[in-house]
Amino acid sequence: MGYTDQRFDVNLSILFTELPLLERPAAAAAAGFTAVELWWPWIDTPTPARTELDALKNALEDAGTQLVGLNFYAGRLPGPDRGAVSVPGEESDRFRANIDVAADFAASVGCKALNALYGNRVEGVDPAVQDELALENLALAARAADRVGAILLIETLNQPESPLYPLVSAPSAIEVVDKVNAATGLGNAKFLLDLYHLAMNDEDLSEVIEKYAAKTGHVQIADKPGRGAPGTGDLPLEDLLDQLRKAGYQGFVGLEYKAADAAASFDWLPAEARAAR
């Protein structure tokens, strides 16, 4: 078991960011990886020009990399925003404008997982109103994902770094997953289990895995403290991933950690274990 038994992908929105977007797939491939994931790359627009979408598609294909996860439009990320799904007004409108664009792009590159970040609480807006809007938008996103054979991911973030984000425990995200599935009847909403965020919330990671592995559609990792590569902190990531595998999780594990030098940060993973199987 251990790291060599996992299917890893590199998050190109947090690693290799010293390079322009279109050069990052090739950099991941040069490091030995064949699978990648992305936050929504166009922070300023939910509806980029076709030429920009095509350029990214070509960069992924030319590098021989498979996109296995993509965020819907989420506002300024990294930055003050944490998604647009529950944010009334312009941000919700942008999210809706993005739904089919993101789903169609995912379909064009064979990506089967789309992540919708919930969005921060807004001062002066009733949380119940935000939650109602979120459910409407997530149902639309789930239907679009289903149309292209993909799942919709709902993610827990962590309270210290995202104090205005309401989904800061595994149960809070699972509740939304269940509500979306009940609303659509599709069953394609899943939990994005990020071990770093859950650890920052002081959750019992083994218990979360035991309870929710069956509802998990994607996993992300970084060590704690520091959000660095495995081995830079004190999380037993290898053991936790083994536990996930034993619980039946067969999907990808996204490397969503910070590193000053991405290429040099993969020493914890043998080169022959980097290509996704």
C-alpha positions as a Python dict, from the first residue, in 0.01 Angstrom:
ca = {
    (1, 'M'): (0, 0, 0),
    (2, 'G'): (129, 350, 72),
    (3, 'Y'): (180, 636, -170),
    (4, 'T'): (280, 411, -458),
    (5, 'D'): (-69, 257, -456),
    (6, 'Q'): (-252, 587, -517),
    (7, 'R'): (-363, 776, -828),
    (8, 'F'): (-222, 1125, -787),
    (9, 'D'): (-287, 1439, -988),
    (10, 'V'): (-117, 1779, -967),
    (11, 'N'): (-324, 2091, -898),
    (12, 'L'): (-188, 2338, -1154),
    (13, 'S'): (-351, 2635, -978),
    (14, 'I'): (-127, 2601, -672),
    (15, 'L'): (181, 2419, -812),
    (16, 'F'): (395, 2544, -1105),
    (17, 'T'): (232, 2886, -1069),
    (18, 'E'): (565, 3052, -1154),
    (19, 'L'): (486, 2943, -1511),
    (20, 'P'): (213, 3076, -1742),
    (21, 'L'): (-100, 2860, -1731),
    (22, 'L'): (-41, 2703, -2072),
    (23, 'E'): (310, 2585, -1976),
    (24, 'R'): (206, 2410, -1656),
    (25, 'P'): (68, 2085, -1805),
    (26, 'A'): (404, 2021, -1974),
    (27, 'A'): (586, 2095, -1647),
    (28, 'A'): (369, 1841, -1464),
    (29, 'A'): (438, 1588, -1739),
    (30, 'A'): (811, 1656, -1717),
    (31, 'A'): (791, 1571, -1346),
    (32, 'G'): (629, 1239, -1434),
    (33, 'F'): (259, 1312, -1380),
    (34, 'T'): (-12, 1235, -1632),
    (35, 'A'): (-315, 1372, -1441),
    (36, 'V'): (-383, 1733, -1339),
    (37, 'E'): (-661, 1945, -1189),
    (38, 'L'): (-740, 2319, -1195),
    (39, 'W'): (-930, 2588, -1015),
    (40, 'W'): (-1127, 2797, -1266),
    (41, 'P'): (-829, 2953, -1448),
    (42, 'W'): (-1000, 3275, -1564),
    (43, 'I'): (-1052, 3466, -1240),
    (44, 'D'): (-1201, 3769, -1414),
    (45, 'T'): (-1453, 3597, -1635),
    (46, 'P'): (-1690, 3300, -1619),
    (47, 'T'): (-1712, 3300, -1999),
    (48, 'P'): (-1365, 3321, -2158),
    (49, 'A'): (-1323, 3341, -2533),
    (50, 'R'): (-1332, 3015, -2727),
    (51, 'T'): (-969, 3075, -2828),
    (52, 'E'): (-863, 3068, -2460),
    (53, 'L'): (-1055, 2749, -2390),
    (54, 'D'): (-907, 2586, -2700),
    (55, 'A'): (-555, 2695, -2603),
    (56, 'L'): (-588, 2527, -2264),
    (57, 'K'): (-734, 2212, -2421),
    (58, 'N'): (-440, 2198, -2662),
    (59, 'A'): (-186, 2253, -2383),
    (60, 'L'): (-333, 1964, -2183),
    (61, 'E'): (-337, 1735, -2486),
    (62, 'D'): (9, 1832, -2613),
    (63, 'A'): (154, 1750, -2271),
    (64, 'G'): (-25, 1415, -2258),
    (65, 'T'): (-201, 1516, -1937),
    (66, 'Q'): (-558, 1426, -1839),
    (67, 'L'): (-764, 1692, -1658),
    (68, 'V'): (-940, 1504, -1377),
    (69, 'G'): (-1087, 1794, -1179),
    (70, 'L'): (-1205, 2147, -1260),
    (71, 'N'): (-1364, 2416, -1045),
    (72, 'F'): (-1659, 2612, -1167),
    (73, 'Y'): (-1612, 2991, -1159),
    (74, 'A'): (-1537, 3081, -796),
    (75, 'G'): (-1453, 3453, -791),
    (76, 'R'): (-1104, 3565, -693),
    (77, 'L'): (-927, 3247, -593),
    (78, 'P'): (-674, 3256, -438),
    (79, 'G'): (-787, 3578, -277),
    (80, 'P'): (-1081, 3700, -74),
    (81, 'D'): (-1349, 3491, -246),
    (82, 'R'): (-1445, 3130, -173),
    (83, 'G'): (-1687, 3060, -453),
    (84, 'A'): (-1999, 3220, -597),
    (85, 'V'): (-2276, 2963, -553),
    (86, 'S'): (-2443, 3124, -250),
    (87, 'V'): (-2351, 3489, -317),
    (88, 'P'): (-2658, 3686, -434),
    (89, 'G'): (-2650, 3929, -726),
    (90, 'E'): (-2367, 3951, -976),
    (91, 'E'): (-2163, 3658, -842),
    (92, 'S'): (-2455, 3415, -861),
    (93, 'D'): (-2524, 3543, -1214),
    (94, 'R'): (-2159, 3481, -1307),
    (95, 'F'): (-2176, 3130, -1165),
    (96, 'R'): (-2486, 3054, -1371),
    (97, 'A'): (-2324, 3195, -1684),
    (98, 'N'): (-2027, 2966, -1620),
    (99, 'I'): (-2215, 2639, -1561),
    (100, 'D'): (-2245, 2524, -1921),
    (101, 'V'): (-1911, 2676, -2022),
    (102, 'A'): (-1730, 2476, -1754),
    (103, 'A'): (-1931, 2159, -1819),
    (104, 'D'): (-1873, 2176, -2194),
    (105, 'F'): (-1501, 2239, -2146),
    (106, 'A'): (-1483, 1943, -1907),
    (107, 'A'): (-1656, 1728, -2167),
    (108, 'S'): (-1412, 1842, -2437),
    (109, 'V'): (-1113, 1716, -2237),
    (110, 'G'): (-1274, 1413, -2070),
    (111, 'C'): (-1282, 1564, -1720),
    (112, 'K'): (-1533, 1383, -1498),
    (113, 'A'): (-1538, 1598, -1180),
    (114, 'L'): (-1654, 1958, -1137),
    (115, 'N'): (-1612, 2139, -805),
    (116, 'A'): (-1851, 2416, -695),
    (117, 'L'): (-1721, 2624, -404),
    (118, 'Y'): (-2010, 2737, -184),
    (119, 'G'): (-1915, 3101, -132),
    (120, 'N'): (-1871, 3318, 178),
    (121, 'R'): (-2143, 3448, 405),
    (122, 'V'): (-2238, 3801, 302),
    (123, 'E'): (-2292, 4067, 566),
    (124, 'G'): (-2655, 4175, 587),
    (125, 'V'): (-2790, 3874, 396),
    (126, 'D'): (-2994, 3609, 577),
    (127, 'P'): (-2793, 3283, 571),
    (128, 'A'): (-3115, 3096, 490),
    (129, 'V'): (-3153, 3309, 175),
    (130, 'Q'): (-2795, 3226, 74),
    (131, 'D'): (-2851, 2856, 137),
    (132, 'E'): (-3167, 2856, -76),
    (133, 'L'): (-2980, 3026, -361),
    (134, 'A'): (-2693, 2781, -322),
    (135, 'L'): (-2924, 2481, -352),
    (136, 'E'): (-3080, 2624, -670),
    (137, 'N'): (-2741, 2689, -825),
    (138, 'L'): (-2593, 2356, -717),
    (139, 'A'): (-2890, 2170, -864),
    (140, 'L'): (-2830, 2348, -1196),
    (141, 'A'): (-2461, 2258, -1175),
    (142, 'A'): (-2537, 1894, -1091),
    (143, 'R'): (-2766, 1867, -1393),
    (144, 'A'): (-2500, 2017, -1620),
    (145, 'A'): (-2237, 1783, -1478),
    (146, 'D'): (-2469, 1487, -1532),
    (147, 'R'): (-2526, 1596, -1893),
    (148, 'V'): (-2152, 1549, -1959),
    (149, 'G'): (-2114, 1235, -1748),
    (150, 'A'): (-1943, 1412, -1458),
    (151, 'I'): (-1992, 1439, -1084),
    (152, 'L'): (-2045, 1760, -885),
    (153, 'L'): (-1813, 1812, -590),
    (154, 'I'): (-1894, 1999, -267),
    (155, 'E'): (-1590, 2099, -60),
    (156, 'T'): (-1523, 2165, 307),
    (157, 'L'): (-1271, 2447, 367),
    (158, 'N'): (-1112, 2540, 700),
    (159, 'Q'): (-1230, 2796, 953),
    (160, 'P'): (-893, 2962, 1033),
    (161, 'E'): (-821, 3046, 667),
    (162, 'S'): (-1181, 3087, 546),
    (163, 'P'): (-1369, 3239, 842),
    (164, 'L'): (-1670, 3347, 634),
    (165, 'Y'): (-1715, 3013, 455),
    (166, 'P'): (-2004, 2815, 611),
    (167, 'L'): (-1896, 2463, 515),
    (168, 'V'): (-1612, 2411, 763),
    (169, 'S'): (-1682, 2055, 876),
    (170, 'A'): (-1729, 1730, 691),
    (171, 'P'): (-2092, 1694, 810),
    (172, 'S'): (-2181, 2044, 685),
    (173, 'A'): (-2064, 1957, 332),
    (174, 'I'): (-2226, 1613, 343),
    (175, 'E'): (-2557, 1779, 434),
    (176, 'V'): (-2535, 1991, 118),
    (177, 'V'): (-2439, 1687, -92),
    (178, 'D'): (-2749, 1504, 35),
    (179, 'K'): (-2974, 1807, -28),
    (180, 'V'): (-2852, 1845, -387),
    (181, 'N'): (-2901, 1476, -459),
    (182, 'A'): (-3250, 1491, -310),
    (183, 'A'): (-3333, 1797, -522),
    (184, 'T'): (-3213, 1651, -852),
    (185, 'G'): (-3262, 1278, -804),
    (186, 'L'): (-2938, 1227, -996),
    (187, 'G'): (-2710, 1111, -714),
    (188, 'N'): (-2404, 1270, -876),
    (189, 'A'): (-2323, 1520, -600),
    (190, 'K'): (-2023, 1398, -399),
    (191, 'F'): (-1798, 1512, -116),
    (192, 'L'): (-1457, 1662, -193),
    (193, 'L'): (-1255, 1532, 101),
    (194, 'D'): (-955, 1762, 156),
    (195, 'L'): (-742, 1618, 436),
    (196, 'Y'): (-559, 1947, 494),
    (197, 'H'): (-874, 2153, 542),
    (198, 'L'): (-1031, 1890, 766),
    (199, 'A'): (-713, 1869, 975),
    (200, 'M'): (-709, 2248, 1012),
    (201, 'N'): (-1062, 2216, 1153),
    (202, 'D'): (-931, 1961, 1406),
    (203, 'E'): (-1163, 1692, 1274),
    (204, 'D'): (-1097, 1325, 1339),
    (205, 'L'): (-970, 1231, 993),
    (206, 'S'): (-1000, 855, 1041),
    (207, 'E'): (-1359, 897, 1153),
    (208, 'V'): (-1443, 1121, 856),
    (209, 'I'): (-1298, 861, 617),
    (210, 'E'): (-1488, 580, 788),
    (211, 'K'): (-1817, 770, 775),
    (212, 'Y'): (-1798, 937, 436),
    (213, 'A'): (-1567, 742, 203),
    (214, 'A'): (-1872, 611, 16),
    (215, 'K'): (-1991, 966, -56),
    (216, 'T'): (-1645, 1094, -154),
    (217, 'G'): (-1586, 1185, -518),
    (218, 'H'): (-1240, 1339, -496),
    (219, 'V'): (-959, 1374, -241),
    (220, 'Q'): (-701, 1649, -196),
    (221, 'I'): (-397, 1658, 31),
    (222, 'A'): (-138, 1890, 182),
    (223, 'D'): (55, 1852, 504),
    (224, 'K'): (-20, 2046, 821),
    (225, 'P'): (100, 2286, 943),
    (226, 'G'): (210, 2496, 648),
    (227, 'R'): (12, 2338, 363),
    (228, 'G'): (334, 2194, 222),
    (229, 'A'): (421, 1865, 54),
    (230, 'P'): (372, 1535, 238),
    (231, 'G'): (646, 1498, 498),
    (232, 'T'): (682, 1871, 568),
    (233, 'G'): (430, 1857, 853),
    (234, 'D'): (290, 1601, 1092),
    (235, 'L'): (-16, 1455, 918),
    (236, 'P'): (0, 1075, 864),
    (237, 'L'): (-105, 1119, 502),
    (238, 'E'): (20, 782, 381),
    (239, 'D'): (-180, 599, 649),
    (240, 'L'): (-490, 809, 581),
    (241, 'L'): (-476, 739, 207),
    (242, 'D'): (-436, 369, 283),
    (243, 'Q'): (-745, 391, 500),
    (244, 'L'): (-937, 561, 219),
    (245, 'R'): (-832, 289, -24),
    (246, 'K'): (-940, 17, 218),
    (247, 'A'): (-1274, 198, 261),
    (248, 'G'): (-1332, 164, -113),
    (249, 'Y'): (-1214, 497, -251),
    (250, 'Q'): (-1064, 440, -598),
    (251, 'G'): (-1046, 797, -727),
    (252, 'F'): (-776, 1056, -768),
    (253, 'V'): (-579, 1228, -493),
    (254, 'G'): (-507, 1588, -584),
    (255, 'L'): (-176, 1739, -474),
    (256, 'E'): (-298, 2079, -359),
    (257, 'Y'): (1, 2196, -157),
    (258, 'K'): (233, 2495, -167),
    (259, 'A'): (595, 2463, -278),
    (260, 'A'): (849, 2727, -374),
    (261, 'D'): (989, 2482, -630),
    (262, 'A'): (719, 2243, -749),
    (263, 'A'): (951, 2010, -941),
    (264, 'A'): (1174, 1966, -636),
    (265, 'S'): (878, 1909, -404),
    (266, 'F'): (787, 1562, -533),
    (267, 'D'): (1078, 1375, -373),
    (268, 'W'): (837, 1201, -133),
    (269, 'L'): (683, 1016, -431),
    (270, 'P'): (897, 777, -639),
    (271, 'A'): (913, 885, -1002),
    (272, 'E'): (765, 556, -1124),
    (273, 'A'): (454, 611, -905),
    (274, 'R'): (362, 951, -1050),
    (275, 'A'): (185, 853, -1371),
    (276, 'A'): (-182, 788, -1304),
    (277, 'R'): (-287, 425, -1345),
}
